[in-house]
Amino acid sequence: MEPIQSENLAVRLGARVRYPLADSLLRLYRRRGSVTSVGGRRGYTYLLGPEANQFVFARSGSFRWGRALDFLRPVDGETSMLLSDGDDHRRRRRLVEPGLHHRRIADHVPTMAANADAVIDQWHPGEEHDAFAQFRAAIRRTTLDTLFGPSLASDAQWLGEDLQVMIDLCDALPQVVGTRRRLRTPLWRRAMASRDRVDARIHAEIARVRGLGAGAEASIMDTLVHGRDGDGAGLADEEIRDQAVTLIVAGYETTSALLGWALHAMLAQPEVWARAAEEVATVVGDAPPTAGQVRAMPYLNGVVSEALRLWAPVVVLARWLAEPISFAGKDIQPGRSVVISPYLTHRLPELWPEPLEFRPQRWIEGDALHRKPKPYEYLPFGGGAHRCVGAAMAVTEVAVMLARILARTDISLVPQRIRPRSMVTMKPRDGVRIRVQSVR
């Protein structure tokens, strides 16, 4: 893809900042339709388009997540909710969901705003910063603090450094990750050393929370350690470790990617920045927003939703097929990896007028562009039984942090290359560099 200069970006951001690997799926869909198989008997079958998404979501029992996402095990662990199926997935998810309820998220809004302010407080007029990298660290600290408490949050810096080595190991094609594992490459060895340090810290935290007794802290760690299912059974320590690491990594990887794309899109279109800033000034003023005020800003929330549409953190979703299925007149045999694509679905003109244009108003009721999509037409956080458990937390946090940037700063994009990267979470490869004009 040709490098993009931020100063030359026009309205059609979706046409200018694209992911070549994912864009090939669009061409595949136009040429071959909704079903394409590659790679022989144990290869991949692409089921593309909204009807394919609906078909897959309705048949979760036909698929296995763990087999399809095996390359993530070095980070997330054998028992991660992300890699679980059936009863195991439901049991682990039930213990996590209460900590991510809307009422609990509302209580976390002040922490989100405070961590955004801590970044902005370090900015001064005339300076240049990588806003993506700095807010990524802020979101990681928020994730640790709000979900697991101040004890783990105090180690956010070194935990982030070790987690990044683990993420780098798995941020490649599954075949590449498998090769690294078999050959015990230097990256593999560094990642395993990092994992040992992270695991030791998580297990120490498990022991600390267990010693305090149930309910001593309002955190997901308390729920994981002391929670019980309907049969009175709890999670083993290794299960707790795996859910904790999955929530931490997913909590800041996807959320920071979303913030990076949304910030870049607003800065590339001055009229979007101006309208969002006016809304924040009218609804919130200079103070940090409350949860109710966040919900009362439809245009800012439209910015977040539109960034999710054009640059959904997860480009493709894969599942391993456990039983025969038929779709669009074609039989698909067990043993294949079935792939659907939010990225493709979100760029189809038959679903989205002017699909490559960044239009936050398409999410505002009453606007000429507005059309409420069905769950299988808009799936930035997946869908069905495995829809991301932290979706509401992510969009709230990004809206809160953008509101603080809009209320407190005047910034502009530095000329730079904006190119997506990653096989796991699509994010700006070289960050989002900004120049500070003023800070309030």
Short mmCIF file of C-alpha atoms in Angstrom, two decimals:
data_model
loop_
_atom_site.label_atom_id
_atom_site.label_comp_id
_atom_site.label_asym_id
_atom_site.label_seq_id
_atom_site.Cartn_x
_atom_site.Cartn_y
_atom_site.Cartn_z
CA MET A 1 0.00 0.00 0.00
CA GLU A 2 1.24 3.47 -0.84
CA PRO A 3 2.21 5.43 2.29
CA ILE A 4 -0.37 8.07 3.22
CA GLN A 5 0.51 11.62 4.28
CA SER A 6 -1.88 12.77 6.99
CA GLU A 7 -1.97 16.34 5.69
CA ASN A 8 -3.40 15.14 2.37
CA LEU A 9 -6.17 12.98 3.79
CA ALA A 10 -9.63 13.89 2.54
CA VAL A 11 -13.08 12.78 3.63
CA ARG A 12 -12.78 9.30 2.13
CA LEU A 13 -10.55 8.07 4.93
CA GLY A 14 -11.74 4.52 4.46
CA ALA A 15 -10.42 4.58 0.92
CA ARG A 16 -7.09 6.08 1.87
CA VAL A 17 -6.15 4.20 5.07
CA ARG A 18 -6.73 0.56 4.25
CA TYR A 19 -5.37 -2.87 5.04
CA PRO A 20 -4.20 -4.62 1.83
CA LEU A 21 -4.51 -8.13 3.26
CA ALA A 22 -8.11 -7.49 4.29
CA ASP A 23 -8.95 -5.59 1.11
CA SER A 24 -8.15 -8.77 -0.83
CA LEU A 25 -11.23 -10.29 0.82
CA LEU A 26 -13.39 -7.63 -0.83
CA ARG A 27 -12.05 -8.60 -4.24
CA LEU A 28 -12.54 -12.28 -3.41
CA TYR A 29 -16.16 -11.63 -2.43
CA ARG A 30 -16.92 -9.75 -5.65
CA ARG A 31 -15.34 -12.42 -7.85
CA ARG A 32 -16.41 -15.65 -6.16
CA GLY A 33 -19.37 -14.80 -3.96
CA SER A 34 -19.94 -15.66 -0.32
CA VAL A 35 -18.11 -19.03 -0.20
CA THR A 36 -14.47 -19.59 -1.11
CA SER A 37 -12.28 -22.49 0.03
CA VAL A 38 -8.48 -22.56 -0.16
CA GLY A 39 -5.71 -24.79 1.12
CA GLY A 40 -6.96 -28.33 0.60
CA ARG A 41 -8.93 -30.54 2.98
CA ARG A 42 -7.60 -28.88 6.16
CA GLY A 43 -7.47 -25.34 4.78
CA TYR A 44 -9.70 -22.30 5.09
CA THR A 45 -13.24 -21.58 3.95
CA TYR A 46 -14.23 -17.92 3.76
CA LEU A 47 -17.91 -17.28 4.41
CA LEU A 48 -18.29 -13.64 3.47
CA GLY A 49 -21.09 -11.11 3.74
CA PRO A 50 -23.94 -10.46 6.20
CA GLU A 51 -25.89 -13.64 5.47
CA ALA A 52 -22.75 -15.69 6.09
CA ASN A 53 -22.22 -13.89 9.41
CA GLN A 54 -25.78 -14.63 10.46
CA PHE A 55 -25.39 -18.28 9.46
CA VAL A 56 -22.21 -18.72 11.53
CA PHE A 57 -23.54 -16.90 14.60
CA ALA A 58 -26.67 -19.07 14.62
CA ARG A 59 -24.65 -22.31 14.58
CA SER A 60 -22.10 -21.85 17.35
CA GLY A 61 -22.39 -25.54 18.25
CA SER A 62 -20.89 -26.51 14.89
CA PHE A 63 -17.62 -24.71 15.60
CA ARG A 64 -14.71 -24.81 18.01
CA TRP A 65 -12.88 -21.62 18.96
CA GLY A 66 -9.92 -23.25 20.69
CA ARG A 67 -8.75 -25.10 17.59
CA ALA A 68 -9.04 -22.00 15.41
CA LEU A 69 -7.21 -19.70 17.84
CA ASP A 70 -4.57 -22.12 19.02
CA PHE A 71 -1.82 -19.63 18.12
CA LEU A 72 -3.01 -17.34 20.95
CA ARG A 73 -2.45 -19.94 23.69
CA PRO A 74 1.08 -18.74 24.54
CA VAL A 75 -0.46 -15.46 25.73
CA ASP A 76 -4.02 -16.26 26.82
CA GLY A 77 -3.48 -19.75 28.22
CA GLU A 78 -5.11 -23.14 27.82
CA THR A 79 -8.30 -22.28 29.70
CA SER A 80 -8.89 -18.74 28.45
CA MET A 81 -12.52 -17.79 27.90
CA LEU A 82 -11.47 -16.63 24.44
CA LEU A 83 -10.33 -20.16 23.55
CA SER A 84 -13.10 -22.06 25.34
CA ASP A 85 -16.18 -23.73 23.91
CA GLY A 86 -19.52 -25.01 25.16
CA ASP A 87 -20.08 -25.38 28.90
CA ASP A 88 -16.55 -24.29 29.79
CA HIS A 89 -17.00 -21.03 27.90
CA ARG A 90 -20.40 -20.33 29.44
CA ARG A 91 -19.14 -21.03 32.99
CA ARG A 92 -16.10 -18.77 32.66
CA ARG A 93 -18.05 -16.02 30.93
CA ARG A 94 -20.75 -16.00 33.64
CA LEU A 95 -18.12 -15.27 36.27
CA VAL A 96 -16.63 -12.38 34.29
CA GLU A 97 -19.77 -10.62 33.04
CA PRO A 98 -20.97 -9.07 36.34
CA GLY A 99 -17.79 -6.98 36.57
CA LEU A 100 -18.50 -5.51 33.13
CA HIS A 101 -22.12 -4.57 33.72
CA HIS A 102 -23.16 -1.07 32.63
CA ARG A 103 -23.61 0.07 36.24
CA ARG A 104 -20.08 -1.02 37.11
CA ILE A 105 -18.70 0.67 33.98
CA ALA A 106 -20.37 3.95 35.00
CA ASP A 107 -18.42 3.83 38.26
CA HIS A 108 -15.16 3.60 36.27
CA VAL A 109 -15.71 6.78 34.19
CA PRO A 110 -13.80 9.05 36.65
CA THR A 111 -10.77 6.73 36.47
CA MET A 112 -10.89 6.76 32.67
CA ALA A 113 -10.98 10.56 32.64
CA ALA A 114 -8.20 10.85 35.22
CA ASN A 115 -5.87 8.63 33.20
CA ALA A 116 -6.59 10.66 30.07
CA ASP A 117 -5.86 13.88 31.98
CA ALA A 118 -2.58 12.41 33.23
CA VAL A 119 -1.42 12.10 29.60
CA ILE A 120 -2.62 15.58 28.61
CA ASP A 121 -0.95 17.11 31.68
CA GLN A 122 2.41 16.13 30.18
CA TRP A 123 1.76 17.98 26.90
CA HIS A 124 2.98 21.51 26.21
CA PRO A 125 2.51 23.84 23.22
CA GLY A 126 4.95 23.19 20.39
CA GLU A 127 5.67 19.58 21.37
CA GLU A 128 5.08 16.49 19.24
CA HIS A 129 3.83 13.23 20.73
CA ASP A 130 2.72 9.76 19.67
CA ALA A 131 -0.80 10.04 21.04
CA PHE A 132 -1.57 6.41 20.23
CA ALA A 133 1.34 5.06 22.29
CA GLN A 134 0.69 7.37 25.23
CA PHE A 135 -3.02 6.67 25.40
CA ARG A 136 -2.37 2.96 24.95
CA ALA A 137 -0.41 3.07 28.21
CA ALA A 138 -3.20 5.09 29.84
CA ILE A 139 -5.82 2.57 28.73
CA ARG A 140 -3.70 -0.31 30.03
CA ARG A 141 -3.51 1.35 33.43
CA THR A 142 -7.25 2.00 33.39
CA THR A 143 -7.91 -1.65 32.56
CA LEU A 144 -5.74 -2.86 35.41
CA ASP A 145 -7.13 -0.35 37.88
CA THR A 146 -10.83 -0.64 37.10
CA LEU A 147 -10.96 -4.41 36.61
CA PHE A 148 -8.28 -5.64 38.99
CA GLY A 149 -7.63 -2.83 41.44
CA PRO A 150 -4.74 -0.54 42.42
CA SER A 151 -2.42 -3.35 43.47
CA LEU A 152 -1.95 -4.64 39.91
CA ALA A 153 -2.27 -1.14 38.44
CA SER A 154 0.81 -0.07 40.38
CA ASP A 155 2.81 -2.48 38.20
CA ALA A 156 1.22 -1.34 34.92
CA GLN A 157 4.50 -0.23 33.35
CA TRP A 158 6.52 -3.42 33.65
CA LEU A 159 3.49 -5.64 33.14
CA GLY A 160 2.87 -3.78 29.89
CA GLU A 161 6.46 -4.30 28.76
CA ASP A 162 6.31 -8.04 29.38
CA LEU A 163 2.83 -8.42 27.91
CA GLN A 164 4.02 -6.63 24.77
CA VAL A 165 6.72 -9.26 24.21
CA MET A 166 4.04 -11.95 24.51
CA ILE A 167 1.76 -10.08 22.10
CA ASP A 168 4.59 -9.65 19.60
CA LEU A 169 5.08 -13.42 19.58
CA CYS A 170 1.49 -14.06 18.49
CA ASP A 171 1.03 -11.04 16.24
CA ALA A 172 1.65 -12.98 13.03
CA LEU A 173 0.08 -15.61 10.82
CA PRO A 174 -0.79 -18.74 12.84
CA GLN A 175 1.73 -20.75 10.80
CA VAL A 176 4.49 -18.32 11.75
CA VAL A 177 3.59 -18.54 15.44
CA GLY A 178 3.66 -22.34 15.18
CA THR A 179 7.13 -22.24 13.61
CA ARG A 180 8.42 -19.95 16.35
CA ARG A 181 7.07 -22.38 18.91
CA ARG A 182 8.57 -25.50 17.31
CA LEU A 183 11.99 -23.93 16.74
CA ARG A 184 12.09 -22.15 20.11
CA THR A 185 13.25 -18.97 18.37
CA PRO A 186 14.76 -16.08 20.38
CA LEU A 187 11.38 -14.29 20.31
CA TRP A 188 9.71 -17.42 21.67
CA ARG A 189 12.24 -17.67 24.50
CA ARG A 190 11.88 -13.98 25.40
CA ALA A 191 8.09 -14.31 25.37
CA MET A 192 8.19 -17.35 27.66
CA ALA A 193 10.45 -15.51 30.10
CA SER A 194 8.01 -12.60 30.06
CA ARG A 195 5.12 -14.98 30.59
CA ASP A 196 6.84 -16.47 33.65
CA ARG A 197 7.17 -12.99 35.20
CA VAL A 198 3.58 -12.03 34.39
CA ASP A 199 2.26 -15.34 35.72
CA ALA A 200 4.18 -14.98 38.97
CA ARG A 201 2.65 -11.54 39.52
CA ILE A 202 -0.87 -12.71 38.68
CA HIS A 203 -0.61 -15.74 40.97
CA ALA A 204 0.66 -13.51 43.80
CA GLU A 205 -2.38 -11.31 43.28
CA ILE A 206 -4.68 -14.35 43.35
CA ALA A 207 -3.20 -15.37 46.69
CA ARG A 208 -3.54 -11.84 48.08
CA VAL A 209 -7.21 -11.52 47.07
CA ARG A 210 -8.01 -15.00 48.39
CA GLY A 211 -6.51 -14.03 51.73
CA LEU A 212 -8.72 -10.96 52.00
CA GLY A 213 -11.93 -12.98 51.74
CA ALA A 214 -14.89 -12.62 49.39
CA GLY A 215 -16.16 -9.11 48.75
CA ALA A 216 -13.22 -7.28 50.31
CA GLU A 217 -12.49 -5.58 46.98
CA ALA A 218 -14.89 -4.60 44.19
CA SER A 219 -12.90 -6.15 41.33
CA ILE A 220 -13.13 -8.84 38.74
CA MET A 221 -10.22 -10.57 40.46
CA ASP A 222 -12.40 -10.87 43.59
CA THR A 223 -15.16 -12.38 41.43
CA LEU A 224 -12.80 -14.80 39.71
CA VAL A 225 -11.22 -15.94 42.98
CA HIS A 226 -14.34 -16.19 45.11
CA GLY A 227 -17.10 -16.65 42.52
CA ARG A 228 -19.05 -19.88 42.27
CA ASP A 229 -21.29 -21.30 39.56
CA GLY A 230 -24.67 -22.91 40.05
CA ASP A 231 -23.06 -26.13 41.28
CA GLY A 232 -20.92 -24.31 43.83
CA ALA A 233 -17.70 -24.87 41.88
CA GLY A 234 -15.13 -22.14 41.43
CA LEU A 235 -12.23 -21.59 39.06
CA ALA A 236 -8.84 -23.20 39.53
CA ASP A 237 -5.89 -20.82 39.91
CA GLU A 238 -4.71 -21.50 36.36
CA GLU A 239 -8.19 -20.69 35.05
CA ILE A 240 -8.16 -17.43 37.00
CA ARG A 241 -4.75 -16.58 35.57
CA ASP A 242 -5.93 -17.22 32.01
CA GLN A 243 -9.09 -15.11 32.35
CA ALA A 244 -7.13 -12.28 33.97
CA VAL A 245 -4.47 -12.13 31.24
CA THR A 246 -7.11 -12.37 28.50
CA LEU A 247 -9.10 -9.48 29.99
CA ILE A 248 -6.01 -7.31 30.50
CA VAL A 249 -4.63 -7.81 26.98
CA ALA A 250 -7.99 -7.58 25.22
CA GLY A 251 -8.94 -4.64 27.41
CA TYR A 252 -6.17 -2.39 26.18
CA GLU A 253 -5.18 -3.82 22.79
CA THR A 254 -8.53 -3.35 21.06
CA THR A 255 -9.54 -0.24 23.01
CA SER A 256 -6.31 1.64 22.29
CA ALA A 257 -6.50 0.70 18.61
CA LEU A 258 -10.03 2.12 18.47
CA LEU A 259 -8.94 5.36 20.15
CA GLY A 260 -6.01 5.71 17.74
CA TRP A 261 -8.21 5.39 14.65
CA ALA A 262 -10.92 7.67 16.05
CA LEU A 263 -8.44 10.38 17.01
CA HIS A 264 -6.74 10.18 13.63
CA ALA A 265 -10.07 10.43 11.79
CA MET A 266 -11.18 13.48 13.77
CA LEU A 267 -7.88 15.30 13.23
CA ALA A 268 -7.86 14.46 9.51
CA GLN A 269 -11.29 16.11 9.15
CA PRO A 270 -11.42 19.51 10.87
CA GLU A 271 -15.19 19.69 10.55
CA VAL A 272 -15.55 16.45 12.53
CA TRP A 273 -13.20 17.73 15.25
CA ALA A 274 -15.06 21.05 15.44
CA ARG A 275 -18.51 19.46 15.71
CA ALA A 276 -17.37 16.94 18.34
CA ALA A 277 -15.61 19.68 20.34
CA GLU A 278 -18.74 21.84 20.26
CA GLU A 279 -20.85 18.96 21.51
CA VAL A 280 -18.44 18.26 24.39
CA ALA A 281 -18.37 21.95 25.33
CA THR A 282 -22.18 22.13 25.30
CA VAL A 283 -22.93 18.89 27.16
CA VAL A 284 -19.96 18.64 29.51
CA GLY A 285 -18.02 21.90 29.60
CA ASP A 286 -14.49 21.78 30.99
CA ALA A 287 -15.03 19.16 33.69
CA PRO A 288 -14.59 15.42 33.21
CA PRO A 289 -17.79 13.82 31.88
CA THR A 290 -20.14 11.63 33.84
CA ALA A 291 -21.49 8.38 32.41
CA GLY A 292 -24.80 10.10 31.73
CA GLN A 293 -23.11 12.91 29.85
CA VAL A 294 -21.20 10.41 27.72
CA ARG A 295 -24.50 8.85 26.68
CA ALA A 296 -25.88 12.32 25.91
CA MET A 297 -23.31 13.04 23.17
CA PRO A 298 -24.62 11.30 20.03
CA TYR A 299 -22.07 12.81 17.65
CA LEU A 300 -19.05 11.80 19.75
CA ASN A 301 -20.49 8.31 20.11
CA GLY A 302 -21.00 8.34 16.35
CA VAL A 303 -17.29 9.05 15.94
CA VAL A 304 -16.52 5.95 18.01
CA SER A 305 -19.03 3.77 16.14
CA GLU A 306 -17.79 4.98 12.75
CA ALA A 307 -14.17 4.27 13.68
CA LEU A 308 -15.25 0.77 14.68
CA ARG A 309 -16.99 0.36 11.34
CA LEU A 310 -14.05 1.37 9.15
CA TRP A 311 -11.26 -0.06 11.31
CA ALA A 312 -12.77 -2.82 13.41
CA PRO A 313 -9.94 -4.07 15.65
CA VAL A 314 -10.57 -7.66 14.58
CA VAL A 315 -10.38 -7.92 10.77
CA VAL A 316 -11.41 -11.58 10.56
CA LEU A 317 -12.96 -14.10 12.95
CA ALA A 318 -11.99 -17.75 12.62
CA ARG A 319 -13.67 -20.90 13.89
CA TRP A 320 -12.72 -24.56 13.46
CA LEU A 321 -15.52 -26.62 11.92
CA ALA A 322 -16.48 -29.69 13.97
CA GLU A 323 -19.36 -31.05 11.84
CA PRO A 324 -20.58 -30.86 8.22
CA ILE A 325 -22.49 -27.73 7.21
CA SER A 326 -23.99 -26.36 4.00
CA PHE A 327 -24.21 -22.72 3.02
CA ALA A 328 -25.21 -21.05 -0.25
CA GLY A 329 -25.55 -24.46 -1.90
CA LYS A 330 -22.04 -25.60 -0.95
CA ASP A 331 -21.10 -28.38 1.46
CA ILE A 332 -18.25 -27.74 3.88
CA GLN A 333 -16.61 -30.65 5.65
CA PRO A 334 -15.28 -30.82 9.22
CA GLY A 335 -11.64 -30.02 9.92
CA ARG A 336 -11.56 -26.70 8.08
CA SER A 337 -11.16 -23.23 9.54
CA VAL A 338 -14.18 -21.10 8.69
CA VAL A 339 -13.46 -17.36 8.44
CA ILE A 340 -15.89 -14.42 8.49
CA SER A 341 -14.86 -10.77 8.20
CA PRO A 342 -16.20 -7.69 10.02
CA TYR A 343 -13.86 -5.56 7.89
CA LEU A 344 -15.47 -6.73 4.65
CA THR A 345 -19.02 -6.49 5.96
CA HIS A 346 -18.51 -2.92 7.16
CA ARG A 347 -17.38 -1.74 3.71
CA LEU A 348 -20.18 -3.13 1.55
CA PRO A 349 -22.06 -0.36 -0.33
CA GLU A 350 -25.23 -2.43 -0.29
CA LEU A 351 -25.24 -2.02 3.50
CA TRP A 352 -23.54 1.34 4.02
CA PRO A 353 -24.14 4.40 1.80
CA GLU A 354 -20.78 5.93 0.88
CA PRO A 355 -19.05 3.09 2.75
CA LEU A 356 -15.50 4.42 2.53
CA GLU A 357 -16.37 7.84 3.94
CA PHE A 358 -16.01 8.61 7.64
CA ARG A 359 -19.49 9.87 8.54
CA PRO A 360 -20.27 9.92 12.29
CA GLN A 361 -23.74 11.28 11.57
CA ARG A 362 -24.78 7.94 10.07
CA TRP A 363 -25.18 6.79 13.71
CA ILE A 364 -27.52 9.63 14.73
CA GLU A 365 -31.26 8.95 14.56
CA GLY A 366 -32.99 11.32 12.18
CA ASP A 367 -29.97 11.89 9.95
CA ALA A 368 -30.47 11.08 6.26
CA LEU A 369 -27.61 8.54 6.42
CA HIS A 370 -28.89 6.82 9.57
CA ARG A 371 -29.91 3.18 9.38
CA LYS A 372 -29.78 0.88 12.37
CA PRO A 373 -27.76 -2.16 11.30
CA LYS A 374 -28.61 -5.71 12.24
CA PRO A 375 -26.16 -7.57 14.53
CA TYR A 376 -24.72 -9.53 11.62
CA GLU A 377 -24.21 -6.35 9.56
CA TYR A 378 -22.21 -4.47 12.22
CA LEU A 379 -19.93 -6.73 14.22
CA PRO A 380 -16.82 -4.89 15.43
CA PHE A 381 -16.82 -7.01 18.59
CA GLY A 382 -17.90 -10.26 16.95
CA GLY A 383 -21.28 -11.79 17.58
CA GLY A 384 -23.21 -14.71 18.93
CA ALA A 385 -22.18 -16.53 22.09
CA HIS A 386 -18.58 -15.31 21.82
CA ARG A 387 -19.29 -11.59 21.36
CA CYS A 388 -16.64 -9.58 23.20
CA VAL A 389 -17.61 -9.35 26.85
CA GLY A 390 -15.88 -5.97 27.21
CA ALA A 391 -17.51 -4.15 24.28
CA ALA A 392 -19.46 -1.63 26.39
CA MET A 393 -16.39 -0.88 28.49
CA ALA A 394 -14.28 -0.21 25.38
CA VAL A 395 -16.63 2.23 23.68
CA THR A 396 -17.28 4.09 26.94
CA GLU A 397 -13.58 4.47 27.66
CA VAL A 398 -12.77 5.76 24.19
CA ALA A 399 -15.62 8.29 24.33
CA VAL A 400 -14.47 9.51 27.75
CA MET A 401 -10.84 9.92 26.69
CA LEU A 402 -11.75 11.63 23.42
CA ALA A 403 -13.98 14.01 25.38
CA ARG A 404 -11.03 15.01 27.57
CA ILE A 405 -8.78 15.55 24.53
CA LEU A 406 -11.44 17.68 22.85
CA ALA A 407 -12.15 19.70 25.99
CA ARG A 408 -8.54 20.37 26.95
CA THR A 409 -6.42 20.56 23.81
CA ASP A 410 -5.90 22.01 20.40
CA ILE A 411 -3.78 19.57 18.43
CA SER A 412 -3.04 18.70 14.81
CA LEU A 413 -1.63 15.76 12.88
CA VAL A 414 2.07 15.70 12.07
CA PRO A 415 2.73 14.61 8.44
CA GLN A 416 3.29 10.87 8.74
CA ARG A 417 2.63 7.46 7.25
CA ILE A 418 -0.63 5.99 8.47
CA ARG A 419 -0.66 2.26 7.81
CA PRO A 420 -2.59 -0.50 9.57
CA ARG A 421 -0.81 -3.54 10.95
CA SER A 422 -1.37 -6.70 13.00
CA MET A 423 -2.97 -10.08 12.51
CA VAL A 424 -4.66 -9.93 15.94
CA THR A 425 -5.74 -6.29 16.49
CA MET A 426 -5.64 -3.82 13.58
CA LYS A 427 -3.88 -0.69 14.80
CA PRO A 428 -1.83 2.21 13.40
CA ARG A 429 1.55 0.62 12.67
CA ASP A 430 3.67 3.68 13.47
CA GLY A 431 1.32 5.35 15.91
CA VAL A 432 -0.57 8.63 15.55
CA ARG A 433 1.79 11.58 15.90
CA ILE A 434 0.30 14.93 16.90
CA ARG A 435 1.54 18.48 17.42
CA VAL A 436 0.24 20.42 20.43
CA GLN A 437 -1.00 23.96 19.86
CA SER A 438 -2.49 24.57 23.31
CA VAL A 439 -3.49 22.78 26.50
CA ARG A 440 -6.19 23.96 28.89
#
